[in-house]
Coordinates of C-alpha atoms in Angstrom, one line a residue:
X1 CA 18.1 26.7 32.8
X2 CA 18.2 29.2 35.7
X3 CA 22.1 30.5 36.3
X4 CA 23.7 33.4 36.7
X5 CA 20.3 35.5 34.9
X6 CA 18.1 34.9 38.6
X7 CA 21.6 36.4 40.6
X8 CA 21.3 39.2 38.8
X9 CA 17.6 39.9 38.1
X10 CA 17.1 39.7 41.8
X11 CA 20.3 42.0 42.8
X12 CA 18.9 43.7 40.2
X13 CA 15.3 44.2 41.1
X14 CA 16.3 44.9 45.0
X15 CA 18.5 47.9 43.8
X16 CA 15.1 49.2 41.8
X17 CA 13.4 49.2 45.1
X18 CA 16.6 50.9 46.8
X19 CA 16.5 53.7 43.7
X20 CA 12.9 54.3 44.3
X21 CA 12.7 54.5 47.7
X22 CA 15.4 57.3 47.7
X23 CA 13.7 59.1 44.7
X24 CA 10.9 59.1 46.7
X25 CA 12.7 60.7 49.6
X26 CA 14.2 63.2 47.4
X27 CA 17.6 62.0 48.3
X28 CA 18.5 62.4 44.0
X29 CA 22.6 61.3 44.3
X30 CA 21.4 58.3 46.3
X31 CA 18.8 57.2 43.8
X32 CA 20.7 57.7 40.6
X33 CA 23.6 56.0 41.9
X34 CA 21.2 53.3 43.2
X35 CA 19.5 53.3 39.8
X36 CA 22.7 52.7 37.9
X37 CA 23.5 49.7 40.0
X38 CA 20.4 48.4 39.2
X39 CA 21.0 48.7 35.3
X40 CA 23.9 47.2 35.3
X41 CA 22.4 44.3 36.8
X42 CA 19.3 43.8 34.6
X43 CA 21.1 45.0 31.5
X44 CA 24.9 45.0 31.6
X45 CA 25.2 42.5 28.9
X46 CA 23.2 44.6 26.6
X47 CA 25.1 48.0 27.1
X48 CA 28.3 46.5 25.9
X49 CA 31.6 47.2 26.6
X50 CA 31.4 51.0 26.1
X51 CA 28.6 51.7 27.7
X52 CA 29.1 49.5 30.7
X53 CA 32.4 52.0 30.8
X54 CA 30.3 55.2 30.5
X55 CA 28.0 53.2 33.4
X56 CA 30.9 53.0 35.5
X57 CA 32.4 56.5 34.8
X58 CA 29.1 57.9 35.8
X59 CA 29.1 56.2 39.0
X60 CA 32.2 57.6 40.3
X61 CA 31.0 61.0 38.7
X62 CA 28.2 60.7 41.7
X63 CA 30.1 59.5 44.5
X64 CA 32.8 62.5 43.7
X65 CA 29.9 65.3 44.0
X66 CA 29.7 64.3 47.6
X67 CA 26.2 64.7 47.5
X68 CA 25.1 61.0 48.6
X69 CA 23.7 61.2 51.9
X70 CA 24.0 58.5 55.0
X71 CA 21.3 56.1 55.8
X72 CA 18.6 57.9 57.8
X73 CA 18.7 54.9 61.0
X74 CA 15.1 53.2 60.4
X75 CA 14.1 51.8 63.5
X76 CA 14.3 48.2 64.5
X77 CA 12.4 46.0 66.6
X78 CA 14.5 45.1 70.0
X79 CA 11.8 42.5 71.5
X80 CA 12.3 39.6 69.1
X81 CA 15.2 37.6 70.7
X82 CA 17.6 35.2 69.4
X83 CA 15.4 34.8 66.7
X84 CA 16.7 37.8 65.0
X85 CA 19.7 35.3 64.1
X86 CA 17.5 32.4 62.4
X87 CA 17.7 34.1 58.7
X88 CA 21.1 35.4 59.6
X89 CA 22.1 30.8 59.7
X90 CA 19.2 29.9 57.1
X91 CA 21.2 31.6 54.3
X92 CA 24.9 30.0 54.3
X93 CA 22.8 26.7 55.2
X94 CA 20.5 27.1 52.2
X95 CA 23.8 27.6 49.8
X96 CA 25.2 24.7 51.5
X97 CA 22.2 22.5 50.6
X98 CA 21.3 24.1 47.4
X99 CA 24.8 23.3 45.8
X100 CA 24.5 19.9 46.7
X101 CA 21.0 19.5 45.3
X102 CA 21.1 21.9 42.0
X103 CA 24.2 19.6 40.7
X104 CA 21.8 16.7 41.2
X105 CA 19.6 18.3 38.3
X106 CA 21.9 19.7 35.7
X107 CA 19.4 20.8 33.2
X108 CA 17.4 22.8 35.4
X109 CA 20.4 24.9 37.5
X110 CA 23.2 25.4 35.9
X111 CA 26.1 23.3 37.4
X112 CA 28.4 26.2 37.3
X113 CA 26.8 28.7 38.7
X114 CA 24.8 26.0 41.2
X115 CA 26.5 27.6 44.5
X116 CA 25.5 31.8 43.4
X117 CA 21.9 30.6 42.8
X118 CA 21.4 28.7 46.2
X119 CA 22.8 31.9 48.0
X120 CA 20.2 33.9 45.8
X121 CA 17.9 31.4 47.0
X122 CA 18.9 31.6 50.6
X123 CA 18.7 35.1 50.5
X124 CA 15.1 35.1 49.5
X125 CA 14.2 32.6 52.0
X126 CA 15.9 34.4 54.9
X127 CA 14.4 37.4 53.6
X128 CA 10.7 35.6 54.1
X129 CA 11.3 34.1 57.4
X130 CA 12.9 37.1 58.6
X131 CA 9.3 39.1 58.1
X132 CA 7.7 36.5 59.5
X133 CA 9.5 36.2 62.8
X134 CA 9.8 40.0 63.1
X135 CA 6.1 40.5 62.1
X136 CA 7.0 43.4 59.9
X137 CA 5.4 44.3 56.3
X138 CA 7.3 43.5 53.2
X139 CA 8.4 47.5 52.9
X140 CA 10.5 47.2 56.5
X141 CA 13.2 45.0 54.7
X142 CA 13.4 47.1 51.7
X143 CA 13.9 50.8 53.9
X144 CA 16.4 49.4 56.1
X145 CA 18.2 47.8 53.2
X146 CA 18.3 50.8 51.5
X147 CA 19.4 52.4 55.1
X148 CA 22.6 50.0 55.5
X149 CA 23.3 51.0 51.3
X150 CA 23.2 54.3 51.9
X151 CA 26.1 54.1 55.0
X152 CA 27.8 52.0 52.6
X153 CA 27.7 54.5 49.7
X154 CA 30.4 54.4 46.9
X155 CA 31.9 51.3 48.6
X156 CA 29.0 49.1 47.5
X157 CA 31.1 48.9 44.3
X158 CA 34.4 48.3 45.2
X159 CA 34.3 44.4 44.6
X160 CA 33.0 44.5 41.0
X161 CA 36.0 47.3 40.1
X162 CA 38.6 45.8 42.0
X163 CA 37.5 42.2 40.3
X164 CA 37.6 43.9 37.0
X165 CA 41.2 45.1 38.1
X166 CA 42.2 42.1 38.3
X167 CA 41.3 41.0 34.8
X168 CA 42.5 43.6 33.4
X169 CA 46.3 43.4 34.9
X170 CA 46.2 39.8 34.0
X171 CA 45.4 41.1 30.0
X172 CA 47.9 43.2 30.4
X173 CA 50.6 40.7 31.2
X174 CA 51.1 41.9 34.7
X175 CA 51.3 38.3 36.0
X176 CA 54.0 37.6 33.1
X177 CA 56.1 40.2 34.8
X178 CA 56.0 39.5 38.2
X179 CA 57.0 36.0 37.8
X180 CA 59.6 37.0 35.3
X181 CA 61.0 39.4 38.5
X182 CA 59.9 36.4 41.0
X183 CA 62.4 34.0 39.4
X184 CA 65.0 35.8 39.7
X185 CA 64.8 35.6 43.6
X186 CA 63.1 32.2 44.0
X187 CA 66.1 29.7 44.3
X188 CA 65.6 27.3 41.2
X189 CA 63.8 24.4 42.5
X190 CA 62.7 25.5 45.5
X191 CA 59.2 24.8 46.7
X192 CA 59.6 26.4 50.1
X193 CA 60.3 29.7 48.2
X194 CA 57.5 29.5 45.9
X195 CA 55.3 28.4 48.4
X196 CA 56.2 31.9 50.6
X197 CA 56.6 33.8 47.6
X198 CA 52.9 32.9 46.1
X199 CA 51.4 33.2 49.6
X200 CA 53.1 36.7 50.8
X201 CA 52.4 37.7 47.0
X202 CA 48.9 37.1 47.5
X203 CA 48.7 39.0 50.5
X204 CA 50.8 41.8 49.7
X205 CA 49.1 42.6 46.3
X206 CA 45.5 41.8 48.4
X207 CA 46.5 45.1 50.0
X208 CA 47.4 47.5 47.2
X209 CA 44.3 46.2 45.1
X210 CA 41.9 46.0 47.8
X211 CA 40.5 42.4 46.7
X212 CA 41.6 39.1 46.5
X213 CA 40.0 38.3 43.2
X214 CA 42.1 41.0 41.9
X215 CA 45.3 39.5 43.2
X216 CA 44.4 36.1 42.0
X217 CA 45.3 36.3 38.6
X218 CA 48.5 38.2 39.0
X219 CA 50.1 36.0 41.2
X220 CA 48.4 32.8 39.6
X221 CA 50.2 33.9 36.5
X222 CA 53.3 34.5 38.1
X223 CA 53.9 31.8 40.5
X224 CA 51.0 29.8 41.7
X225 CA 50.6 28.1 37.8
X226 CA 53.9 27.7 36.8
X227 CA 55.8 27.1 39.6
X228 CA 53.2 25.4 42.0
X229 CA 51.4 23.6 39.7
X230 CA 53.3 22.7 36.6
X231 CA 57.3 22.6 38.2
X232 CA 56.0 21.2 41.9
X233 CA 53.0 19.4 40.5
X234 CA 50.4 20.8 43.3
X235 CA 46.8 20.0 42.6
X236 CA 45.3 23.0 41.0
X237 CA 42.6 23.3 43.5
X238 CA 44.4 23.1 46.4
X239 CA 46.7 26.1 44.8
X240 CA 43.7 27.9 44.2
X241 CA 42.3 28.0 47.5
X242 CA 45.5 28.0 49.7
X243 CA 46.3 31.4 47.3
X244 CA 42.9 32.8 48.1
X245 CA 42.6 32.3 51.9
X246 CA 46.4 33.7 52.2
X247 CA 45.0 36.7 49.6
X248 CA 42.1 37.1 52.4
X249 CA 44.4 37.7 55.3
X250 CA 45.4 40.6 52.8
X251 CA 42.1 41.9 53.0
X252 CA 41.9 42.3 57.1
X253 CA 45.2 44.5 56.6
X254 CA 44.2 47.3 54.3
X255 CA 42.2 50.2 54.2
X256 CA 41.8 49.5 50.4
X257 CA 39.2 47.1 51.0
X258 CA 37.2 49.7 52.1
X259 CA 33.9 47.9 52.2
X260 CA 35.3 45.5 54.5
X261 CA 37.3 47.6 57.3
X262 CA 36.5 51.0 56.8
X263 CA 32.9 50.8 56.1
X264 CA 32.0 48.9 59.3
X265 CA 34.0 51.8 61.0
X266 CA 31.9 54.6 60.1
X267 CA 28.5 52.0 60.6
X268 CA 29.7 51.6 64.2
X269 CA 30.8 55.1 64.9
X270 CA 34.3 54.3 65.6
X271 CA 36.6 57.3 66.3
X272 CA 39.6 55.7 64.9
X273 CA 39.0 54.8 61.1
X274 CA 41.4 51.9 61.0
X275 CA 40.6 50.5 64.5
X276 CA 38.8 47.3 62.4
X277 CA 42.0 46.6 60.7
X278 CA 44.2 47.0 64.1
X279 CA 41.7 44.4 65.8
X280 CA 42.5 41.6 62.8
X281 CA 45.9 42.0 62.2
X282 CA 46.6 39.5 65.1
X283 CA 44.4 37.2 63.6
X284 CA 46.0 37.8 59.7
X285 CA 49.4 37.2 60.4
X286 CA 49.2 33.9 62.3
X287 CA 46.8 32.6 59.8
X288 CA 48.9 33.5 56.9
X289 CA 51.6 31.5 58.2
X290 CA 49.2 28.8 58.7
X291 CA 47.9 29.3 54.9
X292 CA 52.1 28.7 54.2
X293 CA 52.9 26.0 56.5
X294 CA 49.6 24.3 54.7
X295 CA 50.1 24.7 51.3
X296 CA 53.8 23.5 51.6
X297 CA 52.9 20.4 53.5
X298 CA 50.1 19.9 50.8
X299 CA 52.7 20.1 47.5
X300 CA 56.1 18.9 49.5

Protein backbone atom coordinates (compact mmCIF):
# COMPACT_ATOMS: atom_id res chain seq x y z
CA UNK A 1 0.00 0.00 0.00
CA UNK A 2 1.80 3.22 -1.00
CA UNK A 3 1.33 6.02 2.06
CA UNK A 4 3.22 8.09 3.73
CA UNK A 5 6.75 5.71 2.65
CA UNK A 6 6.58 7.43 -1.35
CA UNK A 7 6.29 11.23 0.60
CA UNK A 8 9.13 10.62 2.14
CA UNK A 9 11.40 8.41 -0.17
CA UNK A 10 10.89 11.07 -2.76
CA UNK A 11 11.51 14.28 -0.29
CA UNK A 12 14.00 12.11 0.59
CA UNK A 13 15.81 11.17 -2.58
CA UNK A 14 15.48 15.03 -3.85
CA UNK A 15 17.49 16.21 -0.76
CA UNK A 16 20.24 13.37 -1.88
CA UNK A 17 20.53 15.17 -5.11
CA UNK A 18 20.56 18.63 -3.20
CA UNK A 19 23.55 17.08 -0.76
CA UNK A 20 25.39 16.02 -3.75
CA UNK A 21 25.21 18.71 -5.79
CA UNK A 22 26.75 20.96 -3.02
CA UNK A 23 29.40 18.39 -2.15
CA UNK A 24 30.23 18.55 -5.46
CA UNK A 25 30.59 22.33 -5.40
CA UNK A 26 32.59 22.16 -2.32
CA UNK A 27 30.02 24.11 -0.52
CA UNK A 28 30.57 21.32 2.80
CA UNK A 29 27.93 23.13 5.48
CA UNK A 30 25.37 23.13 2.72
CA UNK A 31 25.83 19.46 1.86
CA UNK A 32 25.96 18.02 5.30
CA UNK A 33 23.02 19.95 6.37
CA UNK A 34 21.33 18.88 3.08
CA UNK A 35 22.57 15.32 3.67
CA UNK A 36 20.99 15.16 7.19
CA UNK A 37 17.60 16.20 5.81
CA UNK A 38 17.78 13.60 3.54
CA UNK A 39 18.37 10.83 6.35
CA UNK A 40 15.86 11.80 8.16
CA UNK A 41 13.61 11.26 5.39
CA UNK A 42 14.77 7.76 4.17
CA UNK A 43 15.53 6.58 7.67
CA UNK A 44 14.03 8.60 10.59
CA UNK A 45 12.01 5.68 11.77
CA UNK A 46 15.02 3.56 12.02
CA UNK A 47 17.24 6.01 14.10
CA UNK A 48 14.81 6.12 16.90
CA UNK A 49 14.03 8.60 19.16
CA UNK A 50 17.63 9.34 20.31
CA UNK A 51 19.13 9.53 17.31
CA UNK A 52 16.53 11.43 15.43
CA UNK A 53 17.43 13.97 18.59
CA UNK A 54 21.22 13.83 17.96
CA UNK A 55 19.95 14.25 13.97
CA UNK A 56 18.34 17.39 14.94
CA UNK A 57 21.01 18.72 17.46
CA UNK A 58 23.45 18.39 14.67
CA UNK A 59 21.47 20.37 12.38
CA UNK A 60 21.32 23.41 14.31
CA UNK A 61 25.05 22.64 15.19
CA UNK A 62 25.52 23.63 11.19
CA UNK A 63 23.24 26.38 10.69
CA UNK A 64 25.03 28.10 14.09
CA UNK A 65 28.62 27.88 12.37
CA UNK A 66 27.37 30.27 9.83
CA UNK A 67 29.13 28.64 7.33
CA UNK A 68 26.02 27.71 4.89
CA UNK A 69 26.30 29.72 1.91
CA UNK A 70 23.34 31.48 -0.26
CA UNK A 71 22.16 29.94 -3.47
CA UNK A 72 24.61 30.88 -6.31
CA UNK A 73 21.35 32.46 -8.79
CA UNK A 74 21.35 29.64 -11.72
CA UNK A 75 20.03 31.13 -14.61
CA UNK A 76 16.57 30.87 -15.90
CA UNK A 77 15.04 30.86 -19.18
CA UNK A 78 12.90 34.29 -19.68
CA UNK A 79 11.42 33.36 -23.34
CA UNK A 80 8.95 30.67 -22.34
CA UNK A 81 5.72 32.69 -21.49
CA UNK A 82 2.76 31.95 -19.47
CA UNK A 83 3.66 28.57 -19.75
CA UNK A 84 6.12 28.85 -17.01
CA UNK A 85 2.77 28.78 -14.76
CA UNK A 86 1.28 25.40 -16.23
CA UNK A 87 3.24 23.03 -13.50
CA UNK A 88 2.97 25.89 -11.03
CA UNK A 89 -1.68 24.89 -11.45
CA UNK A 90 -0.96 21.11 -12.41
CA UNK A 91 0.21 20.36 -8.84
CA UNK A 92 -2.79 21.66 -6.45
CA UNK A 93 -5.00 20.26 -9.40
CA UNK A 94 -3.33 16.86 -9.33
CA UNK A 95 -3.85 16.73 -5.26
CA UNK A 96 -7.23 17.76 -5.89
CA UNK A 97 -7.98 14.86 -8.24
CA UNK A 98 -5.67 12.39 -6.70
CA UNK A 99 -7.65 12.54 -3.23
CA UNK A 100 -10.64 11.98 -4.87
CA UNK A 101 -9.49 8.92 -6.85
CA UNK A 102 -6.85 7.19 -4.21
CA UNK A 103 -10.01 6.89 -1.68
CA UNK A 104 -11.75 5.07 -4.58
CA UNK A 105 -9.02 2.24 -4.13
CA UNK A 106 -8.31 1.75 -0.48
CA UNK A 107 -5.92 -1.10 -0.74
CA UNK A 108 -3.67 0.40 -3.05
CA UNK A 109 -3.21 4.24 -1.38
CA UNK A 110 -3.70 4.51 1.86
CA UNK A 111 -6.94 6.41 2.68
CA UNK A 112 -5.27 8.48 5.24
CA UNK A 113 -2.58 9.68 3.78
CA UNK A 114 -4.47 9.77 0.13
CA UNK A 115 -4.19 13.75 -0.09
CA UNK A 116 0.20 13.81 0.88
CA UNK A 117 0.63 11.15 -1.91
CA UNK A 118 -1.46 13.00 -4.72
CA UNK A 119 0.69 16.27 -3.85
CA UNK A 120 3.81 13.90 -4.11
CA UNK A 121 2.33 12.85 -7.22
CA UNK A 122 1.60 16.24 -8.50
CA UNK A 123 4.87 17.31 -7.74
CA UNK A 124 6.46 14.75 -9.97
CA UNK A 125 4.22 15.45 -12.70
CA UNK A 126 4.74 19.25 -12.62
CA UNK A 127 8.21 18.45 -12.20
CA UNK A 128 7.99 16.48 -15.89
CA UNK A 129 5.95 18.89 -17.68
CA UNK A 130 7.90 21.64 -16.41
CA UNK A 131 11.16 20.16 -18.40
CA UNK A 132 9.27 19.62 -21.11
CA UNK A 133 7.83 23.08 -21.68
CA UNK A 134 11.13 24.70 -20.71
CA UNK A 135 13.20 22.31 -22.87
CA UNK A 136 15.73 21.90 -20.15
CA UNK A 137 17.72 18.56 -19.06
CA UNK A 138 16.63 16.74 -15.94
CA UNK A 139 19.89 18.38 -13.91
CA UNK A 140 18.28 22.16 -14.50
CA UNK A 141 15.45 21.37 -11.94
CA UNK A 142 17.70 19.75 -9.49
CA UNK A 143 20.53 23.06 -9.42
CA UNK A 144 17.93 25.50 -9.14
CA UNK A 145 16.17 23.58 -6.43
CA UNK A 146 19.15 23.27 -4.65
CA UNK A 147 19.64 27.25 -5.43
CA UNK A 148 16.09 28.30 -3.84
CA UNK A 149 17.30 25.58 -0.57
CA UNK A 150 20.32 27.19 -0.21
CA UNK A 151 18.54 30.99 0.23
CA UNK A 152 16.23 29.17 2.37
CA UNK A 153 18.99 27.74 4.63
CA UNK A 154 18.24 26.71 8.29
CA UNK A 155 14.54 27.75 7.75
CA UNK A 156 13.88 24.76 5.57
CA UNK A 157 13.29 23.12 8.96
CA UNK A 158 11.25 25.24 10.87
CA UNK A 159 7.88 23.37 10.17
CA UNK A 160 8.96 19.89 11.22
CA UNK A 161 10.50 21.62 14.76
CA UNK A 162 7.82 23.90 15.32
CA UNK A 163 5.24 20.79 14.55
CA UNK A 164 7.17 18.76 16.99
CA UNK A 165 6.70 21.84 19.46
CA UNK A 166 3.54 21.39 19.34
CA UNK A 167 3.37 17.78 20.35
CA UNK A 168 5.46 18.18 22.83
CA UNK A 169 3.56 21.18 24.83
CA UNK A 170 0.41 19.15 24.39
CA UNK A 171 2.47 15.98 26.34
CA UNK A 172 3.32 18.25 28.57
CA UNK A 173 -0.11 19.38 29.63
CA UNK A 174 0.25 22.87 28.26
CA UNK A 175 -3.23 22.74 26.78
CA UNK A 176 -4.49 21.56 30.34
CA UNK A 177 -3.30 24.80 31.60
CA UNK A 178 -4.29 27.28 29.43
CA UNK A 179 -7.88 26.19 29.58
CA UNK A 180 -7.59 25.81 33.30
CA UNK A 181 -6.46 29.93 33.09
CA UNK A 182 -9.14 30.34 30.08
CA UNK A 183 -12.04 29.47 32.25
CA UNK A 184 -11.51 31.59 34.65
CA UNK A 185 -12.12 34.55 32.13
CA UNK A 186 -14.62 32.94 29.72
CA UNK A 187 -18.06 33.77 31.26
CA UNK A 188 -19.58 30.20 32.03
CA UNK A 189 -21.75 29.39 29.12
CA UNK A 190 -20.74 31.65 26.88
CA UNK A 191 -20.10 30.68 23.26
CA UNK A 192 -19.29 34.11 22.04
CA UNK A 193 -16.28 34.04 24.49
CA UNK A 194 -15.06 30.76 23.58
CA UNK A 195 -15.55 31.37 20.17
CA UNK A 196 -13.01 34.69 20.47
CA UNK A 197 -11.04 33.20 23.01
CA UNK A 198 -10.20 29.86 20.77
CA UNK A 199 -9.77 32.03 17.63
CA UNK A 200 -7.47 34.99 19.14
CA UNK A 201 -5.80 31.94 21.08
CA UNK A 202 -4.96 30.40 17.91
CA UNK A 203 -3.55 33.36 16.47
CA UNK A 204 -1.71 34.65 19.31
CA UNK A 205 0.12 31.34 20.15
CA UNK A 206 0.56 31.03 15.96
CA UNK A 207 2.88 33.88 16.62
CA UNK A 208 5.09 32.98 19.52
CA UNK A 209 5.46 29.33 18.00
CA UNK A 210 5.84 30.27 14.58
CA UNK A 211 3.30 27.46 13.21
CA UNK A 212 -0.10 26.65 13.36
CA UNK A 213 0.27 22.98 13.87
CA UNK A 214 2.06 23.94 16.88
CA UNK A 215 -0.81 26.04 18.23
CA UNK A 216 -3.35 23.45 17.39
CA UNK A 217 -3.02 21.20 20.11
CA UNK A 218 -2.66 23.75 22.79
CA UNK A 219 -5.54 25.59 22.19
CA UNK A 220 -7.57 22.39 21.01
CA UNK A 221 -6.84 21.15 24.52
CA UNK A 222 -7.74 24.09 26.14
CA UNK A 223 -10.76 25.46 24.58
CA UNK A 224 -11.63 24.31 21.11
CA UNK A 225 -12.41 20.39 22.57
CA UNK A 226 -13.99 21.10 25.68
CA UNK A 227 -15.72 24.07 25.30
CA UNK A 228 -16.53 24.09 21.49
CA UNK A 229 -17.11 20.75 21.00
CA UNK A 230 -18.28 18.93 24.03
CA UNK A 231 -20.13 22.16 26.14
CA UNK A 232 -21.42 24.02 22.71
CA UNK A 233 -21.64 20.77 20.71
CA UNK A 234 -19.78 22.21 17.47
CA UNK A 235 -18.93 19.57 14.81
CA UNK A 236 -15.37 18.64 15.37
CA UNK A 237 -14.37 19.40 11.90
CA UNK A 238 -15.64 22.58 11.51
CA UNK A 239 -13.69 23.44 15.05
CA UNK A 240 -10.76 22.11 13.51
CA UNK A 241 -10.58 24.12 10.55
CA UNK A 242 -12.18 27.38 11.74
CA UNK A 243 -9.02 27.07 14.56
CA UNK A 244 -6.54 26.49 11.90
CA UNK A 245 -7.45 29.21 9.29
CA UNK A 246 -7.74 31.79 12.37
CA UNK A 247 -4.11 30.06 13.60
CA UNK A 248 -2.91 30.99 9.80
CA UNK A 249 -3.72 34.62 10.09
CA UNK A 250 -1.16 34.10 13.06
CA UNK A 251 1.28 33.08 10.74
CA UNK A 252 1.19 36.41 8.30
CA UNK A 253 1.95 38.38 11.63
CA UNK A 254 5.21 37.05 12.90
CA UNK A 255 8.63 36.98 12.14
CA UNK A 256 8.65 33.49 13.84
CA UNK A 257 7.44 31.82 10.93
CA UNK A 258 10.45 32.64 9.34
CA UNK A 259 10.13 30.48 6.25
CA UNK A 260 7.15 32.21 5.42
CA UNK A 261 7.78 36.12 5.91
CA UNK A 262 11.30 36.54 6.44
CA UNK A 263 12.65 34.07 3.99
CA UNK A 264 10.86 35.54 0.95
CA UNK A 265 12.40 38.92 2.28
CA UNK A 266 15.92 38.05 1.84
CA UNK A 267 14.88 35.91 -1.72
CA UNK A 268 13.54 39.29 -3.02
CA UNK A 269 16.10 41.57 -1.60
CA UNK A 270 13.95 43.57 0.44
CA UNK A 271 15.60 46.27 2.56
CA UNK A 272 13.17 46.10 5.32
CA UNK A 273 13.16 42.51 6.82
CA UNK A 274 9.53 42.54 8.05
CA UNK A 275 8.13 44.46 5.00
CA UNK A 276 6.26 40.86 4.01
CA UNK A 277 4.53 40.82 7.34
CA UNK A 278 3.58 44.75 7.15
CA UNK A 279 1.97 44.02 3.62
CA UNK A 280 -0.43 41.02 5.23
CA UNK A 281 -1.35 42.40 8.31
CA UNK A 282 -4.35 44.20 6.59
CA UNK A 283 -5.33 41.13 5.12
CA UNK A 284 -4.85 38.96 8.76
CA UNK A 285 -6.85 41.03 10.92
CA UNK A 286 -10.04 41.35 8.71
CA UNK A 287 -9.89 37.75 8.00
CA UNK A 288 -9.51 36.72 11.55
CA UNK A 289 -12.64 38.43 12.38
CA UNK A 290 -14.13 36.75 9.60
CA UNK A 291 -12.72 33.20 10.91
CA UNK A 292 -14.81 34.47 14.34
CA UNK A 293 -17.86 35.80 13.06
CA UNK A 294 -17.83 32.14 11.09
CA UNK A 295 -17.17 29.85 13.47
CA UNK A 296 -19.80 31.48 15.95
CA UNK A 297 -22.53 31.51 13.39
CA UNK A 298 -21.46 27.86 12.61
CA UNK A 299 -21.88 26.52 16.56
CA UNK A 300 -24.55 29.36 17.74
Amino acid sequence: MIGLGFVYCVAGVTFVIFAAQSLMAKRWANGAFQALIALSFLAGDRLGDVGNGVLVLALVAIAATGRMRRGEGAPMPTDRGARVFVPALVIPAVALLGTLAFKQFPTLVDPKQATLVALAAGTLIALALGLYLMRARPAAAFVAGRGLIDDIGWAAVMPQMLASLGAVFALAGVGQVVGGLMGQVIPTGSVIGAVIAYALGMAVFTMIMGNAFAAFPVMAAAIGVPLLVRGAGGDPAVVAAVGMLAGFCGTLMTPMAANFNLVPAVLLELKDRYSVIRAQIPTALPLLLFNILLLYWMIA
